[in-house]
Short mmCIF file of C-alpha atoms and ligand atoms in Angstrom, two decimals:
data_model
loop_
_atom_site.label_atom_id
_atom_site.label_comp_id
_atom_site.label_asym_id
_atom_site.label_seq_id
_atom_site.Cartn_x
_atom_site.Cartn_y
_atom_site.Cartn_z
CA UNK F 77 25.87 20.49 -28.09
CA UNK F 78 25.38 17.49 -26.25
CA UNK F 79 22.00 15.53 -26.83
CA UNK F 80 19.48 16.51 -24.12
CA UNK F 81 17.28 13.89 -23.08
CA UNK F 82 15.53 15.29 -19.95
CA UNK F 83 15.12 18.87 -19.40
CA UNK F 84 13.93 20.63 -16.15
CA UNK F 85 12.58 24.07 -16.16
CA UNK F 86 11.55 26.12 -13.07
CA UNK F 87 10.44 22.99 -11.07
CA UNK F 88 9.07 24.12 -7.81
CA UNK F 89 7.73 21.95 -4.93
CA UNK F 90 6.46 22.65 -1.46
CA UNK F 91 4.89 20.29 1.13
CA UNK F 92 2.56 22.48 3.05
CA UNK F 93 4.66 25.62 4.49
CA UNK F 94 8.16 23.97 3.52
CA UNK F 95 9.25 24.95 0.18
CA UNK F 96 11.53 22.06 -0.78
CA UNK F 97 12.32 23.07 -4.54
CA UNK F 98 12.37 26.72 -5.38
CA UNK F 99 12.91 26.87 -9.18
CA UNK F 100 15.39 24.09 -10.67
CA UNK F 101 16.61 24.24 -13.96
CA UNK F 102 18.79 21.45 -15.35
CA UNK F 103 19.23 19.06 -18.18
CA UNK F 104 20.03 15.61 -18.35
CA UNK F 105 22.33 14.51 -21.47
CA UNK F 106 21.60 11.24 -23.36
CA UNK F 107 24.04 8.70 -22.08
CA UNK F 108 25.66 10.59 -19.34
CA UNK F 109 26.06 9.63 -15.71
CA UNK F 110 24.89 12.85 -13.80
CA UNK F 111 25.46 13.08 -10.01
CA UNK F 112 22.82 15.00 -8.19
CA UNK F 113 24.51 16.23 -4.98
CA UNK F 114 23.29 17.86 -1.82
CA UNK F 115 23.04 17.46 2.04
CA UNK F 116 20.45 15.38 3.89
CA UNK F 117 16.87 16.48 3.47
CA UNK F 118 17.73 19.18 0.93
CA UNK F 119 15.28 17.47 -1.39
CA UNK F 120 17.41 15.24 -3.74
CA UNK F 121 14.90 12.40 -3.65
CA UNK F 122 12.08 14.87 -4.16
CA UNK F 123 13.73 16.09 -7.26
CA UNK F 124 14.11 12.64 -8.96
CA UNK F 125 10.76 11.53 -7.91
CA UNK F 126 9.46 14.31 -9.92
CA UNK F 127 10.86 12.48 -12.96
CA UNK F 128 8.84 9.55 -12.72
CA UNK F 129 5.82 11.23 -11.59
CA UNK F 130 5.84 9.98 -8.09
CA UNK F 131 5.27 13.47 -7.06
CA UNK F 132 3.43 16.22 -8.86
CA UNK F 133 5.37 19.40 -9.46
CA UNK F 134 3.67 22.84 -8.19
CA UNK F 135 5.20 24.64 -11.04
CA UNK F 136 7.64 24.28 -13.90
CA UNK F 137 8.08 21.75 -16.47
CA UNK F 138 9.97 18.59 -17.05
CA UNK F 139 10.17 17.34 -20.59
CA UNK F 140 11.72 14.23 -21.89
CA UNK F 141 12.40 13.93 -25.79
CA UNK F 142 10.27 16.96 -26.04
CA UNK F 143 7.34 15.28 -24.21
CA UNK F 144 5.86 16.88 -21.34
CA UNK F 145 6.00 14.72 -17.87
CA UNK F 146 4.32 17.32 -15.39
CA UNK F 147 0.71 16.29 -15.10
CA UNK F 148 1.07 12.98 -17.14
CA UNK F 149 -1.62 10.34 -15.94
CA UNK F 150 -3.13 7.01 -16.47
CA UNK F 151 -1.37 4.84 -19.04
CA UNK F 152 0.74 7.76 -20.49
CA UNK F 153 2.34 7.93 -17.08
CA UNK F 154 2.81 4.17 -16.97
CA UNK F 155 4.29 4.20 -20.39
CA UNK F 156 6.65 6.84 -19.30
CA UNK F 157 7.53 5.22 -16.00
CA UNK F 158 8.55 2.04 -18.09
CA UNK F 159 11.73 4.12 -19.39
CA UNK F 160 13.17 4.32 -16.21
CA UNK F 161 14.61 1.89 -13.56
CA UNK F 162 14.45 3.11 -9.98
CA UNK F 163 16.75 1.98 -7.30
CA UNK F 164 15.40 3.34 -3.83
CA UNK F 165 17.27 4.52 -1.02
CA UNK F 166 16.28 1.55 1.08
CA UNK F 167 16.09 -0.56 -1.85
CA UNK F 168 12.36 -1.14 -1.19
CA UNK F 169 12.26 -4.90 -2.01
CA UNK F 170 8.98 -6.47 -1.62
CA UNK F 171 9.18 -8.38 1.81
CA UNK F 172 6.36 -10.56 0.62
CA UNK F 173 8.22 -11.75 -2.44
CA UNK F 174 11.44 -13.77 -2.81
CA UNK F 175 14.50 -12.45 -4.61
CA UNK F 176 13.49 -14.04 -7.95
CA UNK F 177 9.90 -12.60 -7.77
CA UNK F 178 11.07 -9.17 -6.88
CA UNK F 179 13.43 -8.91 -9.93
CA UNK F 180 10.75 -10.67 -12.19
CA UNK F 181 7.57 -8.68 -10.93
CA UNK F 182 7.64 -5.72 -13.48
CA UNK F 183 8.01 -8.26 -16.57
CA UNK F 184 5.45 -10.60 -15.02
CA UNK F 185 2.68 -7.47 -14.50
CA UNK F 186 3.68 -5.73 -17.53
CA UNK F 187 4.49 -8.47 -20.49
CA UNK F 188 3.16 -11.30 -21.92
CA UNK F 189 6.41 -13.41 -21.41
CA UNK F 190 6.11 -16.72 -20.12
CA UNK F 191 7.40 -17.91 -16.63
CA UNK F 192 10.51 -19.45 -18.40
CA UNK F 193 11.50 -16.54 -20.34
CA UNK F 194 11.00 -14.34 -17.05
CA UNK F 195 13.22 -16.65 -15.33
CA UNK F 196 15.83 -16.63 -17.76
CA UNK F 197 16.04 -12.83 -17.62
CA UNK F 198 16.11 -12.70 -13.83
CA UNK F 199 18.90 -15.13 -13.85
CA UNK F 200 20.62 -12.88 -16.37
CA UNK F 201 20.00 -9.61 -14.54
CA UNK F 202 20.95 -11.26 -11.31
CA UNK F 203 24.16 -12.40 -12.72
CA UNK F 204 24.82 -8.99 -13.97
CA UNK F 205 24.67 -7.61 -10.42
CA UNK F 206 27.09 -10.58 -9.29
CA UNK F 207 24.37 -12.37 -7.54
CA UNK F 208 23.76 -15.68 -9.51
CA UNK F 209 21.60 -18.20 -8.24
CA UNK F 210 19.86 -16.42 -5.14
CA UNK F 211 16.41 -16.46 -6.71
CA UNK F 212 15.01 -18.31 -3.94
CA UNK F 213 16.18 -16.48 -1.11
CA UNK F 214 13.89 -14.34 1.24
CA UNK F 215 14.51 -10.61 1.43
CA UNK F 216 14.94 -10.51 4.93
CA UNK F 217 18.07 -12.92 4.46
CA UNK F 218 19.76 -10.36 2.47
CA UNK F 219 22.50 -8.04 3.45
CA UNK F 220 22.23 -4.22 3.02
CA UNK F 221 24.54 -4.32 -0.05
CA UNK F 222 22.88 -7.47 -1.35
CA UNK F 223 19.54 -5.53 -1.29
CA UNK F 224 20.91 -2.72 -3.28
CA UNK F 225 21.97 -4.96 -5.83
CA UNK F 226 18.75 -6.94 -6.06
CA UNK F 227 17.12 -3.62 -6.21
CA UNK F 228 19.47 -2.74 -9.06
CA UNK F 229 18.58 -6.05 -10.82
CA UNK F 230 14.80 -5.27 -10.60
CA UNK F 231 15.42 -1.73 -11.81
CA UNK F 232 17.12 -2.85 -14.84
CA UNK F 233 14.86 -6.02 -15.33
CA UNK F 234 12.66 -4.16 -18.10
CA UNK F 235 15.73 -2.70 -19.86
CA UNK F 236 15.19 0.91 -19.10
CA UNK F 237 16.98 4.00 -20.83
CA UNK F 238 17.50 5.91 -17.55
CA UNK F 239 18.47 4.38 -14.24
CA UNK F 240 17.81 6.79 -10.98
CA UNK F 241 20.04 5.48 -7.94
CA UNK F 242 18.93 7.12 -4.98
CA UNK F 243 21.82 7.05 -2.49
CA UNK F 244 23.03 3.66 -3.88
CA UNK F 245 26.18 3.71 -1.01
CA UNK F 246 24.58 5.46 1.81
CA UNK F 247 24.89 3.10 4.76
CA UNK F 248 27.22 0.69 3.25
CA UNK F 249 30.93 0.04 3.99
CA UNK F 250 33.70 1.28 1.71
CA UNK F 251 34.24 -2.13 0.01
CA UNK F 252 30.74 -2.73 -0.78
CA UNK F 253 30.31 0.90 -1.88
CA UNK F 254 33.06 0.42 -4.27
CA UNK F 255 31.50 -2.70 -5.42
CA UNK F 256 28.27 -0.73 -6.10
CA UNK F 257 30.51 2.12 -7.81
CA UNK F 258 31.79 -0.71 -10.37
CA UNK F 259 28.19 -2.07 -11.04
CA UNK F 260 27.17 1.82 -11.90
CA UNK F 261 30.00 1.99 -14.41
CA UNK F 262 29.32 -1.52 -15.85
CA UNK F 263 25.67 -0.76 -15.97
CA UNK F 264 26.48 2.16 -18.20
CA UNK F 265 28.96 0.32 -20.22
CA UNK F 266 26.78 -2.98 -20.96
CA UNK F 267 23.54 -1.29 -21.21
CA UNK F 268 24.42 2.25 -22.74
CA UNK F 269 22.23 3.89 -20.35
CA UNK F 270 21.68 7.29 -18.76
CA UNK F 271 22.35 7.32 -15.28
CA UNK F 272 21.32 9.74 -12.44
CA UNK F 273 23.12 9.37 -9.22
CA UNK F 274 21.81 10.84 -5.98
CA UNK F 275 24.66 11.01 -3.32
CA UNK F 276 26.83 12.65 -1.14
CA UNK F 277 29.66 10.16 -1.53
CA UNK F 278 32.50 12.07 -2.92
CA UNK F 279 34.66 9.10 -3.97
CA UNK F 280 31.73 7.68 -5.86
CA UNK F 281 31.18 10.91 -7.78
CA UNK F 282 34.71 11.04 -8.83
CA UNK F 283 34.51 7.32 -9.92
CA UNK F 284 31.50 7.31 -11.83
CA UNK F 285 30.05 10.71 -12.87
CA UNK F 286 30.66 12.80 -15.82
CA UNK F 287 28.63 15.86 -14.57
CA UNK F 288 27.27 17.02 -11.27
CA UNK F 289 24.49 19.48 -9.91
CA UNK F 290 24.60 20.52 -6.22
CA UNK F 291 21.21 21.08 -4.52
CA UNK F 292 21.14 23.69 -1.63
CA UNK F 293 18.01 25.54 -0.16
CA UNK F 294 16.07 24.53 -3.04
CA UNK F 295 18.16 25.77 -5.80
CA UNK F 296 21.10 24.34 -7.76
CA UNK F 297 24.13 26.23 -6.64
CA UNK F 298 26.34 24.15 -9.31
CA UNK F 299 26.06 22.68 -12.59
CA UNK F 300 29.18 21.37 -14.50
CA UNK F 301 31.43 18.70 -15.30
CA UNK F 302 33.08 16.86 -12.28
CA UNK F 303 36.37 18.66 -13.04
CA UNK F 304 34.60 21.92 -12.81
CA UNK F 305 32.89 20.61 -9.37
CA UNK F 306 36.51 19.90 -7.65
CA UNK F 307 37.91 23.29 -9.22
CA UNK F 308 34.76 25.25 -7.93
CA UNK F 309 35.83 28.37 -5.99
CA UNK F 310 32.17 28.79 -4.62
CA UNK F 311 32.63 28.51 -0.97
CA UNK F 312 29.58 26.13 -0.53
CA UNK F 313 30.51 23.93 -3.30
CA UNK F 314 33.99 23.68 -1.85
CA UNK F 315 32.60 22.96 1.67
CA UNK F 316 30.60 20.03 0.22
CA UNK F 317 33.41 18.56 -1.99
CA UNK F 318 35.97 18.72 0.70
CA UNK F 319 33.65 17.77 3.54
CA UNK F 320 34.41 20.74 5.85
CA UNK F 321 32.30 23.45 7.46
CA UNK F 322 31.53 26.32 4.91
CA UNK F 323 33.91 29.26 5.05
CA UNK F 324 32.18 32.46 6.51
CA UNK F 325 31.42 34.63 3.71
CA UNK F 326 28.59 36.81 5.41
CA UNK F 327 25.70 34.35 5.29
CA UNK F 328 27.28 31.48 7.28
CA UNK F 329 27.96 32.28 11.00
CA UNK B 186 -7.66 32.08 22.56
CA UNK B 187 -10.80 31.37 24.34
CA UNK B 188 -11.53 27.89 25.44
CA UNK B 189 -14.68 27.95 23.16
CA UNK B 190 -12.82 29.24 20.03
CA UNK B 191 -10.08 26.63 20.39
CA UNK B 192 -12.44 23.85 21.09
CA UNK B 193 -14.30 25.18 17.82
CA UNK B 194 -11.22 25.07 15.80
CA UNK B 195 -10.40 21.50 17.22
CA UNK B 196 -13.85 20.35 16.26
CA UNK B 197 -13.55 21.82 12.90
CA UNK B 198 -10.13 20.08 12.21
CA UNK B 199 -11.60 16.91 13.19
CA UNK B 200 -14.52 17.21 10.84
CA UNK B 201 -12.19 18.10 8.00
CA UNK B 202 -10.05 15.16 8.80
CA UNK B 203 -13.14 13.20 9.03
CA UNK B 204 -14.36 14.40 5.55
CA UNK B 205 -10.98 13.82 3.95
CA UNK B 206 -11.05 10.34 5.43
CA UNK B 207 -14.15 9.85 3.83
CA UNK B 208 -13.21 11.29 0.56
CA UNK B 209 -10.29 9.06 0.31
CA UNK B 210 -12.29 6.07 1.04
CA UNK B 211 -14.74 6.83 -1.67
CA UNK B 212 -12.15 7.87 -4.30
CA UNK B 213 -10.26 4.22 -3.32
CA UNK B 214 -13.53 2.40 -3.97
CA UNK B 215 -13.88 3.88 -7.08
CA UNK B 216 -10.63 2.92 -8.08
CA UNK B 217 -11.15 -0.67 -6.88
CA UNK B 218 -14.25 -0.86 -9.03
CA UNK B 219 -12.62 0.48 -12.04
CA UNK B 220 -9.81 -2.18 -11.83
CA UNK B 221 -12.14 -5.06 -10.97
CA UNK B 222 -12.04 -6.40 -14.68
CA UNK B 223 -8.61 -6.98 -14.08
CA UNK B 224 -9.04 -9.22 -11.04
CA UNK B 225 -8.14 -12.32 -13.07
CA UNK B 226 -4.61 -11.13 -13.42
CA UNK B 227 -4.09 -11.25 -9.63
CA UNK B 228 -5.81 -14.73 -9.13
CA UNK B 229 -3.07 -16.19 -6.98
CA UNK B 230 -2.80 -12.81 -4.68
CA UNK B 231 -6.65 -13.29 -4.59
CA UNK B 232 -6.69 -17.11 -3.64
CA UNK B 233 -3.74 -16.29 -1.03
CA UNK B 234 -5.91 -13.49 0.54
CA UNK B 235 -8.95 -15.55 1.00
CA UNK B 236 -6.87 -18.40 2.60
CA UNK B 237 -5.40 -15.50 4.94
CA UNK B 238 -8.57 -14.09 6.19
CA UNK B 239 -10.02 -17.60 6.53
CA UNK B 240 -6.93 -18.74 8.68
CA UNK B 241 -6.77 -15.30 10.58
CA UNK B 242 -10.34 -15.70 11.75
CA UNK B 243 -11.80 -19.21 12.11
CA UNK B 244 -10.19 -20.09 15.47
CA UNK B 245 -11.61 -16.92 16.97
CA UNK B 246 -15.07 -17.06 15.13
CA UNK B 247 -15.44 -20.70 16.42
CA UNK B 248 -15.14 -19.69 19.83
CA UNK B 249 -17.23 -16.42 19.69
CA UNK B 250 -19.96 -18.21 17.66
CA UNK B 251 -20.54 -21.06 19.95
CA UNK B 252 -20.65 -19.08 22.97
CA UNK B 253 -22.89 -16.24 21.67
CA UNK B 254 -25.44 -19.06 20.42
CA UNK B 255 -25.30 -20.64 23.75
CA UNK B 256 -26.03 -17.25 25.45
CA UNK B 257 -28.79 -16.51 23.18
CA UNK B 258 -30.61 -19.86 23.94
CA UNK B 259 -30.24 -19.19 27.59
CA UNK B 260 -31.19 -15.59 27.53
CA UNK B 261 -34.18 -16.32 25.43
CA UNK B 262 -35.65 -19.09 27.63
CA UNK B 263 -35.21 -16.84 30.47
CA UNK B 264 -37.03 -14.10 28.70
CA UNK B 265 -39.87 -16.35 27.70
CA UNK B 266 -40.54 -17.65 31.28
CA UNK B 267 -44.17 -19.22 30.96
CA UNK B 268 -45.41 -16.80 28.54
CA UNK B 269 -44.13 -17.75 25.37
CA UNK B 270 -44.62 -21.38 24.03
CA UNK B 271 -41.26 -23.22 24.08
CA UNK B 272 -41.41 -24.18 20.38
CA UNK B 273 -40.49 -20.56 19.65
CA UNK B 274 -37.10 -20.74 21.16
CA UNK B 275 -35.62 -22.64 17.83
CA UNK B 276 -37.10 -19.93 15.83
CA UNK B 277 -36.12 -17.03 17.88
CA UNK B 278 -32.47 -18.26 18.08
CA UNK B 279 -32.17 -19.04 14.41
CA UNK B 280 -33.53 -15.60 13.52
CA UNK B 281 -31.43 -13.35 15.71
CA UNK B 282 -28.32 -15.54 14.98
CA UNK B 283 -28.84 -15.53 11.20
CA UNK B 284 -29.97 -11.86 10.81
CA UNK B 285 -27.88 -10.04 13.29
CA UNK B 286 -25.46 -11.72 15.54
CA UNK B 287 -23.86 -14.07 13.35
CA UNK B 288 -23.12 -11.28 10.49
CA UNK B 289 -22.42 -8.55 13.20
CA UNK B 290 -20.30 -10.49 15.64
CA UNK B 291 -18.07 -12.11 12.98
CA UNK B 292 -17.57 -8.81 11.36
CA UNK B 293 -16.34 -7.34 14.32
CA UNK B 294 -14.14 -10.11 15.30
CA UNK B 295 -12.80 -10.73 11.86
CA UNK B 296 -12.91 -7.23 10.94
CA UNK B 297 -10.33 -6.04 13.54
CA UNK B 298 -7.94 -8.57 12.71
CA UNK B 299 -8.24 -8.03 8.87
CA UNK B 300 -8.27 -4.26 8.81
CA UNK B 301 -5.23 -4.12 11.26
CA UNK B 302 -3.45 -6.48 9.25
CA UNK B 303 -4.35 -5.04 5.78
CA UNK B 304 -3.18 -1.45 7.39
CA UNK B 305 0.12 -2.79 8.81
CA UNK B 306 0.94 -4.69 5.57
CA UNK B 307 0.24 -1.92 3.15
CA UNK B 308 1.25 0.78 5.64
CA UNK B 309 4.70 -0.88 5.91
CA UNK B 310 4.90 -1.12 2.21
CA UNK B 311 3.91 2.66 2.05
CA UNK B 312 6.52 3.90 4.33
CA UNK B 313 9.51 1.57 3.05
CA UNK B 314 8.89 2.94 -0.28
CA UNK B 315 7.56 -0.40 -1.64
CA UNK B 316 4.40 1.15 -2.93
CA UNK B 317 6.29 3.61 -4.84
CA UNK B 318 8.62 0.76 -6.11
CA UNK B 319 5.46 -0.73 -7.61
CA UNK B 320 4.55 2.40 -9.24
CA UNK B 321 8.04 2.61 -11.01
CA UNK B 322 7.54 -0.76 -12.27
CA UNK B 323 4.22 0.61 -13.69
CA UNK B 324 2.17 -1.74 -11.50
CA UNK B 325 -0.73 0.21 -9.94
CA UNK B 326 -0.81 -0.22 -6.12
CA UNK B 327 -4.58 -0.19 -6.17
CA UNK B 328 -4.74 -2.79 -8.63
CA UNK B 329 -1.98 -4.91 -7.32
CA UNK B 330 -2.57 -4.62 -3.32
CA UNK B 331 -6.10 -3.51 -2.79
CA UNK B 332 -8.22 -5.07 -5.37
CA UNK B 333 -7.46 -8.81 -4.28
CA UNK B 334 -7.88 -8.00 -0.73
CA UNK B 335 -11.16 -6.06 -1.33
CA UNK B 336 -12.73 -9.05 -3.27
CA UNK B 337 -11.32 -11.63 -0.91
CA UNK B 338 -13.22 -10.05 1.83
CA UNK B 339 -16.19 -9.78 -0.05
CA UNK B 340 -16.25 -13.21 -0.80
CA UNK B 341 -14.84 -14.58 2.49
CA UNK B 342 -17.03 -12.86 5.08
CA UNK B 343 -20.53 -14.39 3.86
CA UNK B 344 -18.62 -17.74 3.86
CA UNK B 345 -17.15 -17.18 7.44
CA UNK B 346 -20.67 -15.85 8.45
CA UNK B 347 -22.37 -19.18 7.41
CA UNK B 348 -19.98 -21.33 9.40
CA UNK B 349 -20.59 -18.89 12.29
CA UNK B 350 -24.28 -19.22 12.00
CA UNK B 351 -24.01 -22.99 11.98
CA UNK B 352 -21.83 -23.00 14.84
CA UNK B 353 -24.07 -20.54 16.87
CA UNK B 354 -27.17 -22.44 16.26
CA UNK B 355 -25.34 -25.86 17.27
CA UNK B 356 -24.30 -23.97 20.62
CA UNK B 357 -27.79 -22.81 21.08
CA UNK B 358 -29.16 -26.34 20.36
CA UNK B 359 -26.79 -28.14 22.62
CA UNK B 360 -27.23 -25.67 25.69
CA UNK B 361 -31.02 -25.59 25.15
CA UNK B 362 -31.08 -29.46 25.45
CA UNK B 363 -29.01 -29.57 28.40
CA UNK B 364 -30.38 -26.61 30.49
CA UNK B 365 -33.99 -26.42 29.55
CA UNK B 366 -36.57 -28.78 31.08
CA UNK B 367 -39.21 -29.93 28.39
CA UNK B 368 -36.98 -28.99 25.51
CA UNK B 369 -36.50 -31.69 23.10
CA UNK B 370 -34.59 -31.86 19.71
CA UNK B 371 -37.59 -32.32 17.76
CA UNK B 372 -39.27 -29.03 19.56
CA UNK B 373 -36.19 -26.93 18.75
CA UNK B 374 -35.87 -27.90 15.13
CA UNK B 375 -39.75 -27.68 14.70
CA UNK B 376 -39.20 -23.83 15.84
CA UNK B 377 -36.70 -23.34 13.30
CA UNK B 378 -39.00 -24.71 10.47
CA UNK B 379 -42.00 -22.99 11.61
CA UNK B 380 -40.50 -19.39 11.13
CA UNK B 381 -37.82 -20.09 8.40
CA UNK B 382 -37.91 -17.39 5.63
CA UNK B 383 -35.20 -17.19 3.26
CA UNK B 384 -34.81 -13.58 3.19
CA UNK B 385 -33.63 -13.57 6.91
CA UNK B 386 -30.70 -15.81 5.57
CA UNK B 387 -30.26 -13.63 2.60
CA UNK B 388 -30.43 -10.51 4.58
CA UNK B 389 -27.71 -11.72 7.09
CA UNK B 390 -25.36 -12.90 4.13
CA UNK B 391 -25.79 -9.46 2.42
CA UNK B 392 -24.88 -7.47 5.39
CA UNK B 393 -21.66 -9.94 5.55
CA UNK B 394 -20.98 -8.77 2.26
CA UNK B 395 -21.09 -5.11 2.94
CA UNK B 396 -18.90 -5.94 6.06
CA UNK B 397 -16.15 -7.67 4.02
CA UNK B 398 -15.99 -4.66 1.92
CA UNK B 399 -15.78 -2.15 4.84
CA UNK B 400 -13.00 -4.04 6.70
CA UNK B 401 -10.60 -4.53 3.62
CA UNK B 402 -11.29 -0.87 2.63
CA UNK B 403 -10.56 0.97 5.93
CA UNK B 404 -7.41 -1.13 6.09
CA UNK B 405 -6.48 -0.23 2.69
CA UNK B 406 -7.09 3.26 2.80
CA UNK B 407 -5.48 4.13 6.09
CA UNK B 408 -2.26 1.83 4.99
CA UNK B 409 -1.95 3.65 1.71
CA UNK B 410 -2.02 7.24 3.49
CA UNK B 411 0.54 5.87 6.19
CA UNK B 412 3.41 8.39 6.56
CA UNK B 413 6.60 8.56 8.74
CA UNK B 414 8.22 5.19 9.67
CA UNK B 415 6.93 2.60 12.25
CA UNK B 416 4.93 4.88 14.30
CA UNK B 417 2.88 5.94 11.17
CA UNK B 418 2.11 2.44 10.56
CA UNK B 419 0.94 1.91 14.09
CA UNK B 420 -1.33 4.83 13.77
CA UNK B 421 -2.69 3.78 10.49
CA UNK B 422 -3.41 0.45 12.04
CA UNK B 423 -5.42 1.89 14.82
CA UNK B 424 -7.25 4.18 12.70
CA UNK B 425 -8.29 1.47 10.40
CA UNK B 426 -9.47 -0.89 13.33
CA UNK B 427 -11.65 1.90 14.91
CA UNK B 428 -13.14 2.91 11.58
CA UNK B 429 -13.82 -0.54 10.71
CA UNK B 430 -15.76 -1.14 13.73
CA UNK B 431 -17.49 1.98 13.71
CA UNK B 432 -18.66 1.57 10.11
CA UNK B 433 -19.65 -1.91 10.62
CA UNK B 434 -21.96 -1.08 13.29
CA UNK B 435 -23.29 2.14 11.62
CA UNK B 436 -23.96 0.31 8.33
CA UNK B 437 -25.53 -2.56 10.11
CA UNK B 438 -28.30 -0.02 11.30
CA UNK B 439 -28.78 1.36 7.88
CA UNK B 440 -28.96 -1.86 6.29
CA UNK B 441 -31.40 -3.23 8.75
CA UNK B 442 -33.47 -0.32 7.94
CA UNK B 443 -33.46 -0.58 4.37
CA UNK B 444 -33.88 -4.46 4.40
CA UNK B 445 -36.54 -4.84 7.02
CA UNK B 446 -38.42 -1.53 6.74
CA UNK B 447 -38.54 -0.93 2.95
CA UNK B 448 -37.71 -4.19 1.03
CA UNK B 449 -38.99 -7.04 3.16
CA UNK B 450 -41.39 -5.05 5.26
N1 ADP R 140 5.82 12.89 0.85
C1 ADP R 140 6.53 14.06 1.60
N2 ADP R 140 5.49 14.68 2.27
C2 ADP R 140 6.07 15.83 3.06
N3 ADP R 140 7.37 16.03 3.05
C3 ADP R 140 8.28 15.43 2.27
C4 ADP R 140 7.73 14.36 1.52
N4 ADP R 140 8.92 13.87 1.02
C5 ADP R 140 9.89 14.63 1.13
N5 ADP R 140 9.55 15.51 2.22
C6 ADP R 140 10.38 16.56 2.97
O1 ADP R 140 11.16 17.26 2.01
C7 ADP R 140 12.60 17.41 2.43
C8 ADP R 140 13.43 16.70 1.28
O2 ADP R 140 13.33 15.35 1.68
P1 ADP R 140 14.17 14.43 0.68
O3 ADP R 140 14.09 14.85 -0.79
O4 ADP R 140 13.79 13.12 0.74
O5 ADP R 140 15.85 15.01 0.95
P2 ADP R 140 17.06 14.09 0.55
O6 ADP R 140 17.76 15.13 -0.05
O7 ADP R 140 17.90 13.65 1.80
O8 ADP R 140 16.77 12.87 -0.27
C9 ADP R 140 12.74 16.69 3.88
O9 ADP R 140 12.36 17.81 4.71
C10 ADP R 140 11.31 16.02 3.79
O10 ADP R 140 10.77 15.94 5.12
MG1 MG R 141 16.77 11.00 -0.02
#
């Protein structure tokens, strides 16, 4: 048996009339890289936002090391969030701060470290993502790929146990995407971290993931290893993996 | 559906939306007060916000104050005609500026800019997930974003109002001397001295404190609830400005009632 870190059971979420998650059951194992797959707008971001309490579940439970996450509030929620690093789809860097301040903000606000200590950590994290010495740059000066990397440096600044990558390569050119893929691998190696990678980038899945789940119409229609993913006979899974229109099987037109 | 029924449903929705806004504002205000002991942690942001409010408002306040003071002098002397002793001009100008014109005109001018700027800043952060990013860094957005802006508004508005009052009275003084026959510097100042009440000044500044709270809180509440890209930010900004102006005028009435019909009656 693998060592389960996070366990999701019967997770449901609707926005008004629109049911986005309709009963999700899945586990995240300690130290693995799990790909969360699905088409645009299927609720991948909604799913991972529940893990850090950015959204409240309508039903179901999420446990991490046996502690319930759904319904956490106040300082318990903030303590829980400190176990995560979150790389947002659009990087979500703070426009009003420079690169160094972006990476160091969590440390500045949550720890009693001195400015010098924080600057040293910021320099180290920026080096880890291959961006030494850009502390003083404004966010507006950065390219898309650089923003993602700064976002990653910010996400790992407080040494999280789990990193959530929300579409880390979407909108990037293939070379930059490959660089991000290498970074995800090196994060895993150097920090011994559990990684959740939300994506529909199949080469990235091949490159970095150990296991994968596939979200479709509010449910997981596949969970298993990456080898099983590529061997799956399920028409929708095959369609997703090969990037083709689903074969007609009664439900498709 | 009958027109009456659909109008009823429309009005009902508007009332519900209004109650939601009021509820959100009250909840946010509660959070701001709860986080207030931690204001020292954001002292730099707090200073920055105070400077920003000052920079944003002073040029406009300058022009608006001088001219509104000048108009008050002209208007008062016209209304006095020969019936009211000219010595009362100074006190009339002074009291209307300090109690009402200074605080309210300043709040309307500054409030439009400040609430719009706050709604746009925070709204942009909301729709680009920067607010979520704060949350994932275990930083409460209300403490980090709203708290310094709120207290900066509460402190800066009285300061700006004092400046506006002085400018307006100077404007009135100059115009009175230049345009009213028989008006002298001594007469104008004597009028002010004759009916100077500290509680007039206090009431005006107390109003300014409340107006500073309103303009920052409306900006924050609509910014934090912005949804759906640039268009959502635009809507939040517009709502914030309208709400700020309306609430300033409504609150002015209630404060005037409480201050002059209950407390200093
Ligand atoms: N805060 C929200 N309020 C309302 N609807 C939302 C919200 N967040 C996401 N949705 C909706 O949920 C659906 C799934 O969104 P999302 O998880 O972002 O998709 P994706 O799989 O592309 O990440 C979309 O239809 C989106 O419009
Ligand atoms: Mg998404």
